[in-house]
Amino acid sequence: MKKQTSSQDYLKKLPDIQRRAAEKLLAETQPFKPVPSVLKQWLIWMGLSVLVAGTAIAILKPQDGFLNRLLELPSGAFLILLFIGSALAAWNGIASSMPGEEPGPASKLWMTGILCALVAIPLFFFTQDSFKGVLDHNGESGWFCFRTVVLVAIPSWVMLAWMVSRNASFHPGWTGGWLGVSAFLLGTGTIQTHCTHWESTHVLLNHLLPMVLFIVVPIWVGTYWLSRWKR
């Protein structure tokens, strides 16, 4: 049986200068830690997101009659789609950061359909309210709902981005965008459990508009942060 050659055997055959240089490089090399799979990272995110959203909901307190709202078709479907959309966007973001695991057309199509439904449901099925009335209420409450969505989204996105930052994303802008959508939908779902206003303009302006306005931030930050492995 042929004897297996070890790295030390190769080093012994090298000239003295090359051998010392190779030994120094080997000594400085850190042990390789395999990156967890998309599923494992997503399950970790699920646990942490439940903790983040659960803590925020416990502080804000669920609205009176929340279970009844959940059982009504338009409002219940809207709330469920928010959390499903957040979970799917997180999966797409994690997958997009793993070479060879990028989300396929079906996953992107589902996500597009969910986002369209989240705009259509309040627009066509919720009670109509006046734009001026919503602005007046926001002025009195200090844009409470709007701020809460953003405040829940920020730690959620940072948590997700930190998790996938070592996954060697080839398209970090897309990865940051997916993670941003997930974080903002989680924030919108969180405030929707507390807010008693289920009117169309209020929901679109205060609960969904933050994602539209600020999605550029996770895309821009993700482009630099999630691509640092290249440097």
XYZ file of C-alpha atoms in Angstrom, residues 1-230:
230
model
C 0.000 0.000 0.000
C 1.339 3.426 -0.956
C 2.126 5.608 2.041
C 0.034 8.796 2.222
C 2.166 11.942 2.016
C 1.528 14.524 4.755
C 2.048 18.282 4.616
C 5.099 17.886 6.842
C 6.675 15.542 4.281
C 6.235 18.199 1.587
C 7.704 20.878 3.847
C 10.833 18.798 4.449
C 11.502 18.716 0.710
C 11.411 22.504 0.365
C 14.492 24.742 0.522
C 15.093 26.177 3.993
C 13.794 29.697 3.222
C 10.607 28.429 1.548
C 10.013 25.904 4.325
C 10.211 28.591 7.052
C 7.869 30.858 5.066
C 5.347 28.031 4.574
C 5.512 27.071 8.262
C 4.862 30.702 9.242
C 1.815 30.905 6.948
C 0.449 27.634 8.331
C 0.935 28.850 11.902
C -0.951 32.093 11.188
C -3.833 30.397 9.363
C -7.013 30.180 11.417
C -8.991 26.941 11.397
C -11.808 26.954 8.848
C -15.326 27.079 10.271
C -18.008 25.854 7.859
C -20.878 28.288 7.305
C -24.281 26.999 8.528
C -26.797 26.072 5.827
C -29.538 28.433 4.629
C -32.092 26.475 6.649
C -30.054 26.648 9.875
C -29.470 30.385 9.513
C -33.142 30.944 8.709
C -34.243 28.975 11.776
C -31.877 31.055 13.919
C -33.439 34.182 12.427
C -36.912 32.807 13.170
C -36.040 32.381 16.846
C -34.448 35.819 17.140
C -37.241 37.567 15.223
C -39.881 36.004 17.486
C -37.886 37.372 20.427
C -37.610 40.875 18.906
C -41.255 41.079 17.794
C -42.530 39.419 20.973
C -40.644 41.882 23.169
C -41.959 44.864 21.178
C -45.533 43.534 21.282
C -45.267 42.930 25.035
C -44.156 46.534 25.525
C -46.778 48.020 23.186
C -49.602 45.660 24.274
C -51.918 44.043 21.687
C -55.012 46.045 20.776
C -58.368 45.214 22.358
C -60.259 42.661 20.271
C -57.086 41.571 18.482
C -58.220 37.933 18.154
C -61.456 39.071 16.521
C -59.464 41.158 14.055
C -57.283 38.151 13.296
C -60.346 36.054 12.467
C -61.776 38.660 10.067
C -60.761 37.965 6.470
C -59.241 41.283 5.267
C -57.445 42.226 8.490
C -56.434 38.653 9.393
C -55.117 37.950 5.885
C -53.181 41.216 5.905
C -51.500 40.490 9.241
C -50.663 36.884 8.370
C -49.196 37.938 5.013
C -46.970 40.493 6.775
C -45.270 37.806 8.838
C -45.184 35.267 5.987
C -43.655 37.931 3.740
C -41.071 38.763 6.391
C -40.107 35.097 6.714
C -39.906 34.551 2.941
C -37.865 37.723 2.400
C -35.463 36.607 5.159
C -35.072 33.237 3.415
C -34.406 34.954 0.074
C -31.884 37.288 1.708
C -29.976 34.476 3.389
C -30.103 32.328 0.235
C -28.893 35.218 -1.953
C -25.834 35.564 0.270
C -24.814 31.903 -0.291
C -23.165 31.172 -3.678
C -25.201 28.556 -5.494
C -28.219 28.967 -3.183
C -29.725 32.117 -4.730
C -33.552 32.328 -4.640
C -35.204 31.057 -7.805
C -37.949 32.616 -9.954
C -40.756 30.920 -7.982
C -39.568 32.400 -4.676
C -39.242 35.868 -6.201
C -42.686 35.561 -7.806
C -44.272 34.577 -4.485
C -42.606 37.528 -2.768
C -43.819 39.918 -5.468
C -47.367 38.564 -5.101
C -47.277 39.002 -1.316
C -46.065 42.608 -1.593
C -48.777 43.408 -4.136
C -51.416 41.823 -1.878
C -50.185 43.845 1.113
C -50.857 47.045 -0.841
C -54.116 45.851 -2.440
C -55.805 44.606 0.760
C -55.818 47.938 2.638
C -56.421 49.866 -0.571
C -59.555 47.952 -1.588
C -60.857 46.236 1.563
C -60.119 48.539 4.505
C -62.282 51.497 5.510
C -61.382 54.654 3.602
C -60.115 57.629 5.632
C -58.962 61.133 4.753
C -55.321 61.949 4.093
C -55.615 65.198 6.060
C -57.104 63.389 9.048
C -54.227 60.931 9.101
C -51.662 63.743 8.928
C -53.386 65.592 11.777
C -53.383 62.439 13.902
C -49.705 61.817 13.083
C -48.867 65.356 14.131
C -50.552 64.788 17.486
C -48.990 61.352 18.092
C -45.536 62.235 16.766
C -45.841 59.715 13.918
C -45.934 56.936 16.514
C -46.756 54.040 14.150
C -44.274 55.207 11.508
C -41.487 55.488 14.100
C -42.285 52.113 15.635
C -42.017 50.312 12.287
C -38.563 51.829 11.750
C -37.399 51.167 15.325
C -38.360 47.487 15.102
C -36.883 47.162 11.598
C -33.426 48.538 12.464
C -32.339 45.876 15.001
C -34.021 43.175 12.894
C -32.020 44.151 9.806
C -28.743 44.510 11.748
C -29.283 41.063 13.259
C -29.929 39.499 9.851
C -27.070 41.339 8.141
C -24.621 40.327 10.864
C -25.678 36.702 10.410
C -25.152 36.642 6.635
C -22.101 38.929 6.535
C -19.724 35.957 6.276
C -21.686 34.135 3.585
C -19.754 35.646 0.652
C -22.671 37.296 -1.136
C -21.952 37.927 -4.832
C -24.830 40.438 -4.993
C -24.705 42.254 -1.630
C -27.119 44.988 -2.733
C -29.834 42.415 -3.400
C -29.014 40.636 -0.162
C -29.290 43.879 1.806
C -32.571 44.676 0.046
C -34.142 41.300 0.826
C -33.108 41.609 4.452
C -34.495 45.145 4.559
C -37.890 44.012 3.230
C -37.952 41.256 5.860
C -37.095 43.658 8.687
C -39.655 46.302 7.665
C -42.444 43.746 7.228
C -41.641 42.425 10.692
C -41.906 45.994 12.024
C -45.197 46.542 10.188
C -46.639 43.294 11.537
C -45.542 44.238 15.044
C -47.233 47.649 15.043
C -50.325 46.203 13.358
C -50.959 43.993 16.393
C -51.108 47.132 18.544
C -52.593 49.842 16.323
C -56.390 50.124 16.342
C -56.443 52.040 13.047
C -57.192 49.619 10.207
C -58.136 52.350 7.746
C -56.524 52.310 4.308
C -54.662 55.643 4.308
C -53.344 55.180 7.841
C -52.033 51.679 7.097
C -50.466 52.641 3.763
C -48.906 55.856 5.090
C -47.754 54.783 8.527
C -47.269 51.024 8.297
C -46.081 50.361 4.734
C -44.566 53.655 3.555
C -41.493 53.340 5.851
C -40.331 50.331 3.818
C -40.741 52.196 0.531
C -38.863 55.269 1.814
C -36.025 53.565 3.657
C -35.399 50.374 1.659
C -32.536 52.204 -0.079
C -30.642 52.303 3.242
C -30.220 48.517 3.723
C -29.433 48.186 0.012
C -26.698 50.842 0.231
C -25.279 49.641 3.560
C -25.506 46.024 2.424
C -23.500 46.802 -0.706
C -20.508 47.742 1.480
C -20.992 45.681 4.630
C -22.036 42.376 3.083
C -19.259 42.488 0.498
C -16.413 43.078 2.946
C -15.342 39.425 2.561
C -13.938 40.467 -0.840
